[in-house]
Structures are given as structure tokens and as C-alpha cells.
Short mmCIF file of C-alpha atoms and ligand atoms in Angstrom, two decimals:
data_model
loop_
_atom_site.label_atom_id
_atom_site.label_comp_id
_atom_site.label_asym_id
_atom_site.label_seq_id
_atom_site.Cartn_x
_atom_site.Cartn_y
_atom_site.Cartn_z
CA UNK Y 13 122.06 95.07 92.89
CA UNK Y 14 122.51 96.66 89.52
CA UNK Y 15 119.39 97.43 87.64
CA UNK Y 16 121.18 98.24 84.41
CA UNK Y 17 121.61 94.57 83.65
CA UNK Y 18 118.13 94.29 82.20
CA UNK Y 19 118.50 92.44 78.95
CA UNK Y 20 115.10 93.03 77.49
CA UNK Y 21 111.99 95.11 78.01
CA UNK Y 22 109.16 93.17 79.66
CA UNK Y 23 107.12 93.40 76.48
CA UNK Y 24 103.89 91.88 77.64
CA UNK Y 25 101.17 91.28 75.14
CA UNK Y 26 98.49 93.94 74.99
CA UNK Y 27 95.03 93.31 76.24
CA UNK Y 28 92.43 95.08 74.19
CA UNK Y 29 89.05 95.82 75.57
CA UNK Y 30 85.80 96.53 73.82
CA UNK Y 31 85.31 99.71 75.84
CA UNK Y 32 86.99 103.08 75.66
CA UNK Y 33 89.74 103.75 78.18
CA UNK Y 34 90.37 107.29 79.35
CA UNK Y 35 93.03 108.02 81.94
CA UNK Y 36 91.98 111.21 83.71
CA UNK Y 37 95.19 111.80 85.66
CA UNK Y 38 98.61 111.57 84.01
CA UNK Y 39 101.45 113.67 85.39
CA UNK Y 40 103.90 115.06 82.89
CA UNK Y 41 106.98 116.89 84.12
CA UNK Y 42 108.61 119.70 82.17
CA UNK Y 43 112.42 119.69 82.43
CA UNK Y 44 113.81 122.87 83.98
CA UNK Y 45 115.68 123.74 80.78
CA UNK Y 46 112.43 123.59 78.81
CA UNK Y 47 110.78 126.08 81.15
CA UNK Y 48 113.79 128.36 81.18
CA UNK Y 49 113.93 128.43 77.39
CA UNK Y 50 110.35 129.69 77.27
CA UNK Y 51 110.80 132.60 79.70
CA UNK Y 52 111.53 136.21 78.79
CA UNK Y 53 115.00 137.54 79.66
CA UNK Y 54 113.74 139.24 82.81
CA UNK Y 55 112.00 136.16 84.14
CA UNK Y 56 114.92 134.02 83.11
CA UNK Y 57 117.17 136.02 85.42
CA UNK Y 58 114.86 135.30 88.28
CA UNK Y 59 114.75 131.63 87.34
CA UNK Y 60 118.54 131.49 87.23
CA UNK Y 61 118.82 133.22 90.56
CA UNK Y 62 116.20 131.24 92.49
CA UNK Y 63 115.35 128.21 90.41
CA UNK Y 64 111.95 126.79 91.05
CA UNK Y 65 110.20 127.98 94.18
CA UNK Y 66 111.91 127.37 97.51
CA UNK Y 67 110.12 124.44 99.14
CA UNK Y 68 107.67 125.53 101.79
CA UNK Y 69 106.85 123.50 104.88
CA UNK Y 70 105.05 120.63 103.13
CA UNK Y 71 108.14 119.71 101.15
CA UNK Y 72 110.25 119.52 104.29
CA UNK Y 73 108.25 116.69 105.81
CA UNK Y 74 109.10 113.06 105.20
CA UNK Y 75 107.95 112.10 101.77
CA UNK Y 76 107.59 108.75 100.11
CA UNK Y 77 110.78 107.12 98.82
CA UNK Y 78 111.95 107.49 95.24
CA UNK Y 79 110.26 110.92 95.11
CA UNK Y 80 106.91 109.18 94.96
CA UNK Y 81 107.49 107.73 91.50
CA UNK Y 82 107.30 104.25 90.09
CA UNK Y 83 110.85 102.92 90.04
CA UNK Y 84 110.59 101.92 86.39
CA UNK Y 85 109.26 105.30 85.26
CA UNK Y 86 112.56 107.21 85.31
CA UNK Y 87 113.81 107.94 81.81
CA UNK Y 88 117.54 107.89 81.16
CA UNK Y 89 117.65 111.63 81.67
CA UNK Y 90 115.35 113.72 83.76
CA UNK Y 91 112.24 113.20 85.81
CA UNK Y 92 109.46 110.65 85.38
CA UNK Y 93 106.82 112.08 83.07
CA UNK Y 94 109.32 114.11 81.03
CA UNK Y 95 109.83 111.59 78.25
CA UNK Y 96 106.98 111.11 75.81
CA UNK Y 97 108.52 107.87 74.52
CA UNK Y 98 108.26 106.31 77.96
CA UNK Y 99 104.74 107.67 78.56
CA UNK Y 100 103.69 105.99 75.34
CA UNK Y 101 105.46 102.74 76.07
CA UNK Y 102 104.48 102.33 79.72
CA UNK Y 103 101.00 103.77 79.61
CA UNK Y 104 99.30 104.63 76.32
CA UNK Y 105 100.50 101.63 74.31
CA UNK Y 106 100.82 99.17 77.16
CA UNK Y 107 97.18 99.60 78.18
CA UNK Y 108 95.74 100.67 74.85
CA UNK Y 109 94.48 103.96 76.26
CA UNK Y 110 92.26 106.03 73.99
CA UNK Y 111 92.67 109.40 75.68
CA UNK Y 112 94.95 110.57 78.46
CA UNK Y 113 94.45 113.80 80.39
CA UNK Y 114 97.64 115.57 81.43
CA UNK Y 115 97.85 117.20 84.82
CA UNK Y 116 101.18 119.04 85.23
CA UNK Y 117 101.63 119.43 88.96
CA UNK Y 118 104.48 121.91 88.71
CA UNK Y 119 101.93 124.70 88.58
CA UNK Y 120 100.80 123.76 92.10
CA UNK Y 121 104.02 125.18 93.45
CA UNK Y 122 104.25 127.88 90.77
CA UNK Y 123 101.45 130.26 91.35
CA UNK Y 124 102.04 132.13 94.55
CA UNK Y 125 105.17 133.99 93.47
CA UNK Y 126 105.28 137.54 92.25
CA UNK Y 127 102.20 137.52 90.03
CA UNK Y 128 103.80 138.26 86.66
CA UNK Y 129 106.50 135.68 87.28
CA UNK Y 130 103.99 133.05 88.38
CA UNK Y 131 101.98 133.74 85.23
CA UNK Y 132 105.11 133.46 83.06
CA UNK Y 133 105.98 130.10 84.63
CA UNK Y 134 102.48 128.73 84.03
CA UNK Y 135 102.47 130.02 80.49
CA UNK Y 136 105.83 128.36 79.81
CA UNK Y 137 104.50 125.12 81.25
CA UNK Y 138 101.43 125.27 79.01
CA UNK Y 139 103.57 126.03 75.95
CA UNK Y 140 105.74 123.04 76.80
CA UNK Y 141 102.67 120.79 77.20
CA UNK Y 142 101.41 121.93 73.84
CA UNK Y 143 104.66 121.77 71.89
CA UNK Y 144 106.15 118.63 73.39
CA UNK Y 145 103.13 116.50 74.17
CA UNK Y 146 99.91 117.68 72.50
CA UNK Y 147 101.48 118.40 69.11
CA UNK Y 148 103.25 115.07 69.16
CA UNK Y 149 100.64 112.70 70.58
CA UNK Y 150 96.99 112.87 69.57
CA UNK Y 151 95.90 110.60 72.43
CA UNK Y 152 96.88 113.24 74.99
CA UNK Y 153 94.84 116.22 76.21
CA UNK Y 154 96.17 119.07 78.34
CA UNK Y 155 95.11 120.98 81.44
CA UNK Y 156 95.67 124.73 81.54
CA UNK Y 157 98.09 125.56 84.36
CA UNK Y 158 97.24 128.91 85.95
CA UNK Y 159 98.79 131.27 88.52
CA UNK Y 160 96.12 130.48 91.08
CA UNK Y 161 96.71 133.37 93.47
CA UNK Y 162 96.45 135.97 90.70
CA UNK Y 163 93.03 135.19 89.27
CA UNK Y 164 93.09 138.06 86.76
CA UNK Y 165 96.26 136.68 85.18
CA UNK Y 166 94.87 133.16 85.49
CA UNK Y 167 91.78 134.22 83.55
CA UNK Y 168 94.04 135.70 80.87
CA UNK Y 169 95.86 132.39 80.51
CA UNK Y 170 92.55 130.50 80.28
CA UNK Y 171 91.37 132.84 77.49
CA UNK Y 172 94.67 132.44 75.68
CA UNK Y 173 94.18 128.65 75.48
CA UNK Y 174 90.40 128.54 75.21
CA UNK Y 175 90.41 128.11 71.44
CA UNK Y 176 92.78 125.18 71.46
CA UNK Y 177 90.49 122.14 71.81
CA UNK Y 178 93.39 120.05 73.02
CA UNK Y 179 93.32 121.84 76.37
CA UNK Y 180 90.27 120.27 77.98
CA UNK Y 181 90.24 121.78 81.46
CA UNK Y 182 91.69 124.35 83.85
CA UNK Y 183 93.97 123.14 86.61
CA UNK Y 184 93.31 124.17 90.20
CA UNK Y 185 95.00 122.84 93.34
CA UNK Y 186 93.20 122.08 96.59
CA UNK Y 187 95.55 124.26 98.62
CA UNK Y 188 95.29 128.04 98.26
CA UNK Y 189 95.58 131.16 100.33
CA UNK Y 190 91.80 131.18 100.81
CA UNK Y 191 88.98 128.70 100.57
CA UNK Y 192 88.32 128.09 96.89
CA UNK Y 193 84.76 129.32 97.11
CA UNK Y 194 85.92 132.85 97.99
CA UNK Y 195 85.23 135.60 95.50
CA UNK Y 196 88.89 136.26 94.94
CA UNK Y 197 88.97 133.15 92.77
CA UNK Y 198 85.78 133.83 90.84
CA UNK Y 199 87.51 135.38 87.81
CA UNK Y 200 89.02 131.91 87.27
CA UNK Y 201 85.56 130.33 87.36
CA UNK Y 202 84.12 133.03 85.12
CA UNK Y 203 86.79 132.45 82.48
CA UNK Y 204 86.42 128.66 82.69
CA UNK Y 205 82.63 128.82 82.44
CA UNK Y 206 82.85 131.22 79.51
CA UNK Y 207 85.27 128.88 77.72
CA UNK Y 208 83.08 125.88 78.55
CA UNK Y 209 86.01 124.23 80.31
CA UNK Y 210 85.76 122.16 83.49
CA UNK Y 211 88.02 122.99 86.44
CA UNK Y 212 90.15 120.10 87.66
CA UNK Y 213 91.03 120.43 91.33
CA UNK Y 214 94.02 118.20 92.04
CA UNK Y 215 95.24 117.67 95.60
CA UNK Y 216 98.31 119.61 96.63
CA UNK Y 217 99.27 123.24 96.48
CA UNK Y 218 100.24 125.97 98.86
CA UNK Y 219 99.07 124.27 101.98
CA UNK Y 220 98.96 120.55 101.51
CA UNK Y 221 97.74 119.64 104.91
CA UNK Y 222 94.71 121.42 106.26
CA UNK Y 223 93.98 121.57 109.94
CA UNK Y 224 96.23 122.07 112.93
CA UNK Y 225 99.94 121.42 112.44
CA UNK Y 226 101.86 119.40 109.91
CA UNK Y 227 101.89 115.66 109.49
CA UNK Y 228 104.78 113.66 110.90
CA UNK Y 229 104.31 110.86 108.38
CA UNK Y 230 103.74 110.58 104.70
CA UNK Y 231 100.98 108.09 105.39
CA UNK Y 232 99.23 110.78 107.40
CA UNK Y 233 99.56 113.35 104.63
CA UNK Y 234 98.58 110.97 101.84
CA UNK Y 235 95.37 109.76 103.42
CA UNK Y 236 94.32 113.30 104.24
CA UNK Y 237 93.70 114.03 100.53
CA UNK Y 238 90.00 113.30 100.75
CA UNK Y 239 89.54 115.77 103.58
CA UNK Y 240 91.28 118.51 101.61
CA UNK Y 241 89.00 117.79 98.70
CA UNK Y 242 85.94 117.83 100.95
CA UNK Y 243 86.84 121.29 102.20
CA UNK Y 244 87.20 122.57 98.64
CA UNK Y 245 83.79 121.15 97.72
CA UNK Y 246 82.21 122.57 100.85
CA UNK Y 247 83.70 126.03 100.27
CA UNK Y 248 82.68 126.21 96.61
CA UNK Y 249 79.12 125.07 97.28
CA UNK Y 250 78.50 127.22 100.35
CA UNK Y 251 80.00 130.41 98.94
CA UNK Y 252 77.60 130.18 96.03
CA UNK Y 253 80.04 129.58 93.18
CA UNK Y 254 77.46 127.45 91.37
CA UNK Y 255 74.65 129.92 91.87
CA UNK Y 256 76.78 132.45 90.06
CA UNK Y 257 78.20 129.95 87.49
CA UNK Y 258 75.60 127.19 87.23
CA UNK Y 259 77.35 125.54 84.28
CA UNK Y 260 80.74 125.34 85.94
CA UNK Y 261 81.94 121.75 86.17
CA UNK Y 262 84.55 120.70 88.73
CA UNK Y 263 86.57 117.49 88.65
CA UNK Y 264 88.00 116.31 91.99
CA UNK Y 265 91.24 114.60 91.04
CA UNK Y 266 93.13 112.36 93.45
CA UNK Y 267 91.03 113.06 96.49
CA UNK Y 268 89.10 109.82 96.87
CA UNK Y 269 85.33 109.48 96.51
CA UNK Y 270 83.77 107.67 99.46
CA UNK Y 271 83.73 110.75 101.73
CA UNK Y 272 81.30 112.53 99.45
CA UNK Y 273 78.22 110.51 100.46
CA UNK Y 274 78.36 111.33 104.20
CA UNK Y 275 79.24 114.93 103.29
CA UNK Y 276 76.08 115.17 101.19
CA UNK Y 277 73.95 113.64 103.96
CA UNK Y 278 75.38 115.98 106.58
CA UNK Y 279 75.06 119.06 104.37
CA UNK Y 280 71.46 118.43 103.40
CA UNK Y 281 70.46 117.58 106.93
CA UNK Y 282 71.97 120.76 108.39
CA UNK Y 283 70.72 122.86 105.49
CA UNK Y 284 67.14 121.95 106.39
CA UNK Y 285 67.54 124.02 109.53
CA UNK Y 286 70.18 126.51 108.53
CA UNK Y 287 69.03 127.46 105.05
CA UNK Y 288 68.52 131.08 106.08
CA UNK Y 289 72.26 131.14 106.77
CA UNK Y 290 72.91 130.56 103.06
CA UNK Y 291 69.97 132.26 101.34
CA UNK Y 292 71.87 132.33 98.04
CA UNK Y 293 71.71 128.54 97.73
CA UNK Y 294 68.85 127.71 95.41
CA UNK Y 295 68.67 124.01 96.25
CA UNK Y 296 69.91 121.43 98.74
CA UNK Y 297 73.72 121.40 98.84
CA UNK Y 298 73.92 117.79 97.65
CA UNK Y 299 72.17 118.85 94.45
CA UNK Y 300 75.15 121.04 93.55
CA UNK Y 301 77.53 118.18 94.19
CA UNK Y 302 75.47 115.87 92.00
CA UNK Y 303 75.19 118.40 89.20
CA UNK Y 304 78.51 120.20 89.19
CA UNK Y 305 81.11 117.71 90.39
CA UNK Y 306 83.00 114.76 88.95
CA UNK Y 307 85.40 112.37 90.71
CA UNK Y 308 88.43 110.35 89.67
CA UNK Y 309 89.32 106.92 90.97
CA UNK Y 310 92.95 107.01 92.05
CA UNK Y 311 93.38 106.60 95.01
CA UNK Y 312 89.93 105.14 95.49
CA UNK Y 313 89.11 103.86 98.95
CA UNK Y 314 89.59 100.10 99.13
CA UNK Y 315 87.54 98.40 101.84
CA UNK Y 316 88.58 94.98 103.16
CA UNK Y 317 85.57 93.45 101.51
CA UNK Y 318 85.68 94.60 97.87
CA UNK Y 319 81.89 94.34 97.66
CA UNK Y 320 81.64 97.23 100.12
CA UNK Y 321 83.09 99.53 97.47
CA UNK Y 322 80.04 98.82 95.33
CA UNK Y 323 77.81 99.73 98.25
CA UNK Y 324 79.77 102.93 98.80
CA UNK Y 325 79.51 103.97 95.16
CA UNK Y 326 75.79 103.34 95.37
CA UNK Y 327 75.57 105.71 98.34
CA UNK Y 328 77.64 108.31 96.48
CA UNK Y 329 75.17 107.92 93.63
CA UNK Y 330 77.28 109.61 90.99
CA UNK Y 331 77.59 106.73 88.53
CA UNK Y 332 78.00 108.98 85.51
CA UNK Y 333 80.48 111.23 87.28
CA UNK Y 334 83.27 108.84 88.22
CA UNK Y 335 86.28 108.59 85.92
CA UNK Y 336 89.22 106.22 85.88
CA UNK Y 337 92.64 107.71 86.72
CA UNK Y 338 95.98 105.89 86.81
CA UNK Y 339 98.11 108.63 88.41
CA UNK Y 340 101.03 107.57 86.21
CA UNK Y 341 103.99 107.81 86.93
CA UNK Y 342 103.41 108.00 90.67
CA UNK Y 343 104.02 105.16 93.07
CA UNK Y 344 100.32 104.55 93.68
CA UNK Y 345 99.61 104.05 89.98
CA UNK Y 346 96.49 102.01 89.20
CA UNK Y 347 96.76 99.62 86.30
CA UNK Y 348 93.92 100.00 83.77
CA UNK Y 349 94.05 96.23 83.42
CA UNK Y 350 93.35 95.53 87.08
CA UNK Y 351 91.21 98.50 88.08
CA UNK Y 352 88.04 97.44 86.20
CA UNK Y 353 87.72 94.36 88.42
CA UNK Y 354 87.14 96.69 91.37
CA UNK Y 355 84.04 98.25 89.92
CA UNK Y 356 80.59 96.71 89.75
CA UNK Y 357 79.95 95.46 86.22
CA UNK Y 358 77.20 97.95 85.35
CA UNK Y 359 79.48 100.89 86.20
CA UNK Y 360 82.68 99.58 84.65
CA UNK Y 361 82.40 100.88 81.13
CA UNK Y 362 81.36 104.33 82.27
CA UNK Y 363 84.13 104.63 84.82
CA UNK Y 364 86.85 103.31 82.54
CA UNK Y 365 86.07 105.72 79.72
CA UNK Y 366 82.65 106.80 78.61
CA UNK Y 367 81.97 109.15 81.56
CA UNK Y 368 85.17 111.02 80.71
CA UNK Y 369 84.31 111.06 77.00
CA UNK Y 370 81.04 112.79 77.82
CA UNK Y 371 82.63 115.36 80.12
CA UNK Y 372 85.54 116.19 77.82
CA UNK Y 373 83.65 115.64 74.56
CA UNK Y 374 86.04 112.98 73.36
CA UNK Y 375 85.18 110.30 70.81
CA UNK Y 376 84.41 106.82 72.13
CA UNK Y 377 85.85 103.66 70.69
CA UNK Y 378 83.40 102.19 68.20
CA UNK Y 379 81.39 99.53 70.04
CA UNK Y 380 81.11 96.87 67.34
CA UNK Y 381 84.82 96.86 66.73
CA UNK Y 382 86.36 93.74 68.27
CA UNK Y 383 89.71 94.88 69.52
CA UNK Z 1 110.68 74.17 78.52
CA UNK Z 2 114.33 74.94 79.25
CA UNK Z 3 115.64 78.39 78.44
CA UNK Z 4 119.34 79.12 78.14
CA UNK Z 5 119.91 82.51 79.81
CA UNK Z 6 123.56 83.25 79.01
CA UNK Z 7 127.05 81.99 79.74
CA UNK Z 8 127.95 81.88 83.41
CA UNK Z 9 130.94 84.21 82.98
CA UNK Z 10 128.63 86.82 81.42
CA UNK Z 11 126.42 86.87 84.53
CA UNK Z 12 128.35 88.36 87.46
CA UNK Z 13 126.99 88.29 91.01
CA UNK Z 14 124.61 91.16 91.77
CA UNK Z 15 123.19 91.31 88.27
CA UNK Z 16 119.97 90.23 86.67
CA UNK Z 17 118.82 89.16 83.23
CA UNK Z 18 115.33 89.30 81.84
CA UNK Z 19 114.50 86.59 79.36
CA UNK Z 20 111.53 86.25 77.12
CA UNK Z 21 109.88 82.87 76.55
CA UNK Z 22 106.95 83.23 74.21
CA UNK Z 23 104.56 85.62 75.95
CA UNK Z 24 106.25 85.12 79.27
CA UNK Z 25 108.92 87.38 80.69
CA UNK Z 26 111.16 85.92 83.41
CA UNK Z 27 113.71 87.72 85.57
CA UNK Z 28 116.81 85.75 86.58
CA UNK Z 29 118.83 87.11 89.52
CA UNK Z 30 122.30 86.20 90.70
CA UNK Z 31 122.98 86.83 94.37
CA UNK Z 32 126.50 85.64 95.21
CA UNK Z 33 126.52 82.20 93.66
CA UNK Z 34 122.82 81.59 94.08
CA UNK Z 35 120.39 82.04 91.22
CA UNK Z 36 116.70 82.88 91.42
CA UNK Z 37 114.08 83.23 88.72
CA UNK Z 38 110.65 84.86 89.00
CA UNK Z 39 107.83 85.63 86.67
CA UNK Z 40 108.20 89.27 85.61
CA UNK Z 41 104.60 89.92 86.58
CA UNK Z 42 103.51 91.21 89.94
CA UNK Z 43 100.43 89.41 91.31
CA UNK Z 44 99.25 92.67 92.88
CA UNK Z 45 98.47 94.73 89.77
CA UNK Z 46 100.62 93.17 87.08
CA UNK Z 47 103.67 95.43 87.33
CA UNK Z 48 107.02 94.39 85.81
CA UNK Z 49 108.16 92.89 89.09
CA UNK Z 50 111.68 92.01 87.98
CA UNK Z 51 112.58 95.64 87.24
CA UNK Z 52 112.31 96.35 90.97
CA UNK Z 53 115.03 96.92 93.54
CA UNK Z 54 116.40 94.00 95.53
CA UNK Z 55 117.05 94.33 99.21
CA UNK Z 56 118.11 92.28 102.21
CA UNK Z 57 116.20 91.29 105.30
CA UNK Z 58 116.53 93.65 108.22
CA UNK Z 59 116.69 92.54 111.85
CA UNK Z 60 116.18 94.91 114.73
CA UNK Z 61 116.68 94.12 118.39
CA UNK Z 62 115.65 97.52 119.70
CA UNK Z 63 114.59 100.86 118.21
CA UNK Z 64 117.48 102.64 116.55
CA UNK Z 65 119.49 99.47 116.04
CA UNK Z 66 119.24 97.36 112.98
CA UNK Z 67 121.22 94.79 111.16
CA UNK Z 68 121.11 93.97 107.47
CA UNK Z 69 121.35 90.31 106.64
CA UNK Z 70 123.91 89.28 104.08
CA UNK Z 71 122.74 89.05 100.50
CA UNK Z 72 119.74 90.43 98.71
CA UNK Z 73 116.77 88.25 99.53
CA UNK Z 74 113.78 90.38 98.63
CA UNK Z 75 112.57 91.99 95.44
CA UNK Z 76 110.38 95.12 95.66
CA UNK Z 77 108.00 95.70 92.76
CA UNK Z 78 108.74 98.98 90.93
CA UNK Z 79 105.08 100.02 91.00
CA UNK Z 80 103.87 99.91 94.59
CA UNK Z 81 106.86 98.40 96.34
CA UNK Z 82 105.34 95.10 97.45
CA UNK Z 83 108.19 92.87 98.53
CA UNK Z 84 108.63 89.28 97.40
CA UNK Z 85 111.00 86.60 98.63
CA UNK Z 86 113.36 85.92 95.71
CA UNK Z 87 113.46 82.22 96.48
CA UNK Z 88 109.77 81.47 96.94
CA UNK Z 89 107.96 84.41 95.34
CA UNK Z 90 106.07 84.89 98.58
CA UNK Z 91 104.94 88.46 99.13
CA UNK Z 92 104.85 90.04 102.55
CA UNK Z 93 101.94 92.33 101.81
CA UNK Z 94 98.46 91.22 100.89
CA UNK Z 95 98.53 87.86 102.70
CA UNK Z 96 95.50 86.70 100.73
CA UNK Z 97 97.18 87.21 97.37
CA UNK Z 98 98.98 84.49 95.46
CA UNK Z 99 102.80 84.50 95.50
CA UNK Z 100 104.75 85.56 92.43
CA UNK Z 101 105.58 82.54 90.33
CA UNK Z 102 109.16 81.31 90.67
CA UNK Z 103 111.22 79.02 88.47
CA UNK Z 104 114.22 76.75 88.97
CA UNK Z 105 117.56 78.01 87.70
CA UNK Z 106 120.58 75.79 87.18
CA UNK Z 107 124.11 76.31 85.94
CA UNK Z 108 125.06 73.69 83.35
CA UNK Z 109 128.41 72.91 81.93
CA UNK Z 110 128.26 71.74 78.36
CA UNK Z 111 131.23 70.69 76.24
CA UNK Z 112 132.31 73.54 73.98
CA UNK Z 113 130.13 73.79 70.91
CA UNK Z 114 127.48 71.48 72.23
CA UNK Z 115 123.96 72.91 72.39
CA UNK Z 116 120.46 71.69 72.98
CA UNK Z 117 118.84 69.70 71.48
CA UNK Z 118 121.37 67.20 72.71
CA UNK Z 119 124.22 66.38 70.49
CA UNK Z 120 123.34 68.58 67.50
CA UNK Z 121 126.32 70.66 66.46
CA UNK Z 122 126.31 74.13 64.89
CA UNK Z 123 126.28 73.77 61.12
CA UNK Z 124 127.57 76.27 58.59
CA UNK Z 125 127.63 78.98 61.31
CA UNK Z 126 123.99 78.28 62.26
CA UNK Z 127 122.97 77.32 65.76
CA UNK Z 128 120.32 74.61 66.01
CA UNK Z 129 116.94 75.80 67.27
CA UNK Z 130 114.65 74.06 69.75
CA UNK Z 131 112.34 72.41 67.20
CA UNK Z 132 112.98 69.39 65.04
CA UNK Z 133 110.51 68.76 62.24
CA UNK Z 134 109.73 65.15 61.61
CA UNK Z 135 111.50 63.73 58.59
CA UNK Z 136 110.90 60.52 56.68
CA UNK Z 137 113.26 58.38 54.72
CA UNK Z 138 112.80 58.29 50.97
CA UNK Z 139 114.25 55.68 48.64
CA UNK Z 140 113.93 54.50 45.14
CA UNK Z 141 112.52 51.04 44.40
CA UNK Z 142 112.92 50.23 40.76
CA UNK Z 143 110.86 52.86 38.88
CA UNK Z 144 109.14 54.17 42.06
CA UNK Z 145 110.10 56.84 44.68
CA UNK Z 146 108.97 55.56 48.09
CA UNK Z 147 108.52 57.45 51.35
CA UNK Z 148 108.96 55.39 54.47
CA UNK Z 149 106.49 56.00 57.30
CA UNK Z 150 107.19 52.95 59.38
CA UNK Z 151 107.49 53.32 63.16
CA UNK Z 152 110.25 55.38 64.76
CA UNK Z 153 112.20 52.39 66.01
CA UNK Z 154 112.25 50.75 62.63
CA UNK Z 155 112.99 54.06 60.94
CA UNK Z 156 115.97 54.74 63.13
CA UNK Z 157 117.38 51.37 62.03
CA UNK Z 158 116.99 52.58 58.46
CA UNK Z 159 119.85 54.69 57.13
CA UNK Z 160 117.31 57.22 55.72
CA UNK Z 161 117.63 59.59 52.76
CA UNK Z 162 117.21 58.97 49.05
CA UNK Z 163 119.45 56.48 47.38
S1 FES X 430 101.89 95.87 90.81
FE1 FES X 430 103.56 95.20 91.95
S2 FES X 430 103.29 96.08 93.83
FE2 FES X 430 101.56 96.68 92.76
#
């Protein structure tokens, strides 16, 4: 059936809320031509010869239909997330969002190439974010894409953007050549801490599925996200990243939340007996998680009985550290109009916006204003 | 309320139209010669349901063999792909959730030029709208101008208008 026969946009009336709405996970997508145009002649040759990186094993496994995007999010030309007009119409305006944090996932597959090339790709992506989205739309904030496997060049890119307040964090993936606590990556954390920028670890990257073998099903891969995130948290805490950089803040994006409570229980319990194994840890492992980590909501675990989510969040005990994320324009998008109903009333306002405003130092919507 | 979608010949099989009625958006689908109309609002999370893809029922007797039924009978929401029966709005995910709202669609043949409200003809190139403001007859009685507010039945008997 033809879908071009749509006579009119849906045009639903806007709901305005009294609280600030921050969307902590919006995926823009830079068109290939826009990246190419921002590369030097030498790197452009490489781009022309090979295009974007050849898909590694994860990309060869069955993926979700429609490339994992909302069917209505495709602009007339190009990929979902490439058209600012549509991002405004379907997300920022539709849901009256105060601030939206951009997370360009292209850098998750650009970062393990020849180091200078990987750095050039990330730099082009950041320039595109800045010129096409941040300059044009004050509600948006950017994440600094970095060549993850070349931390010296990554640190350079962080320093290059550190003075632009519109870039509010550094983008890390959950899949790298080594565990993310390893010292190889510390120059990234040093540069982020020095710039006062949080690190946002978004699921995906070099190895999307940790453990033995590859998944046969997309369902299998998708639900594994939380486990990938748990291994990143575990590695960073145990290797002593936060003893070296106590002010470093890490946002776990798109990895679920509920797993963190049992992880904290297990860590603290084992640490009681094995603390001599990790003499560099100054406090119980859960204390690092509670002080240095933030979580985003999409995809949040949804128990059969919605009340159990409240119980779970209570166990996690990170009320001020949970931030709403829509994951626009992906297929598992969470509507900012429906999501608040999931959260216990006392946590709602914080999750939907004010927690993110505190972390990213963004202004909150004036309270008394009736909008 | 009755909403005129478009002329039948402008609505070929396999197409859809989205009409706006006040705050409500309604998707009208033509499958062969059958018409369906659903609220353009997905009960799951409020997605624009009627922008989704339509699909037919699939039957399978054994693994590896499947048969598509004739005609598109299901509508998959563009956001998370929940499928709804075009005719009833029933979803086949989330059994506890309410179905999408459906509406009746009919094809009406009206004599050329005739539009709702019944019998009112286009005038001076203008097409009559859905509302009719109440009018009252006015006449002149000797030195006085008089407005008539007697009951509808009596008023209709009156020729109306100023003399
Ligand atoms: S909003 Fe329609 S399937 Fe979720």
C-alpha cells in the first residue's frame, strides 16, 4: 500500500508540561557527502576508495527491520536523523523538549581505522554536528565524537571542542579493543575530566556482543545491552579510573538500569573479602557507581507489573542520576508524553529533565510559568 | 460528525488519506473496494498509527511454507510496529491495552453540486460550510422594525426577511 498518499501531517496538539524536558539520547546522522566535504584531500581519497568502514561481524547478523528506525522518521532524502526540520517537527516541537542531547553513533564504527583517518572522520562528524545542528538549533547540545582506539588523538579532539559550551559530553562506546578501565584509555578520561565534561558511554562499538560467539537473533543482541554496560562499569571501577579521576562523570546511555542494583550488591559483598585484590579502591565499589555514574531510561526494563519498576528504581537508589532518553529516531523510541507515567511521581520531574539539567548545567524551565 | 474525505475517483485502491477533524486526525484506507478508518493515534505510546505500513495476514502450515492472505488487513504502527486489525482496531500485541479507535466509512453518491448541509447549493463560487447560524425574520410594522422570535415551526411558515 502506498504511503505517499498521506494528505496531511498528523498535527496533534501539543501538550505542555510544567516541568523541564531533556532528551538525553537523540541520534543524528551525518550524510556521507557532508563528511566527505569536511575531509582533507588525502583522507577524501581513502573515503572514496573504501567508503565508511567495512561492516565487521556484528553488522552481518540479522538486524531489526527498517534499519532499526521509526518508519515515519525517514526524510525525503537520506537517513533518519539527517534532517533538522524533521527532528524539530517530530521531536523538539511535538513534545516541547527544552534540551536535546545529540549522540552521533557513526563514531562507534569510525574509530578503529588507521588512527589519523579515524580522527579525521570524528572531527568531520563534530564539525557537521556544530555547523548543521548546534549553530541552527539552540535546543540541541552535542557529544564530542572521538577516535576511541587512539586515545592521544581522542584527547586532542576533546581539547579542540572543550571551549564550545554546546558540546556537553564526550562520546564513548561500550565496545572497544580492551576493557574501558584499562590505562590505554586514560588519556580520554584525563582530557574529559580536565574539560569538566562527562563521558557518555553508548552501547555499540567494535564488539557489540560480549561473551562467547555471536547472537543468532536481534532480540538476543538487543537485550544484551545491559550486560555490555555492566562490564564497562565493572572495568572502569575495578581498574581504578575514579581513583585517578575522582571528578569524572560517566553516563550509561541505552544500557538499561535495573542490572545496576544487583551488580552493586555483588561487588560490595565480594569486596569485603577481596579488598586486598584491589588496594587502589578507596571505598566500596558501589560508592563509585553512586558518585560517578548516571543512567538513561531508554530502553528501561519494563516488568509485567509496572509497580515493580518503582521497587527496582528504589533498589538502584540513584534517583538524581536517572535521565529520560527517547532514542529518536530508532524503532524503540520512547514518547516523552507516555514515559512519565512509568515513573513514580516523586521521581518524575527529576527523570524527565531536572537531573539532566544539573549534570549538563542547562537552564530549567521556570516553575511558575504555566505552559 | 460526518467528514467528507474526497471524491471516490480520487481515492484509488491501495491508498490512504489522512483527514483532520478538529484536534482529531483520522486515517482512511482503501483496500480493494473496502474502506477502513482508524484514529491516527496509537494506543501504545501515541504514535501516528496511520503513517504505518499495511500488511496481510500470513498463514503457515509448516516451517518454511507460508501463504499471504489476499488484501492488506493489518496496520503496523511506524514507531514500534504494533499491528492493528484495520477493521476493528484490535492490536495483537499488549492484550491488556485498548484497541485503536475505528470509524465507519461510507461511499455516498450525491447529485452533482449538492453538498451537506442537505440541499444548500454553492453560491457565488462559495461552498457552504457545516454551520448554520440562527436567523430571525425582520419586518416593518407601521413605524416600527420588528424581529420575529416565534417558534421554529411558526417561523418556517413565515416568509422571513425585511419587507
Ligand atoms: S506507539 Fe504505536 S507501536 Fe508504540
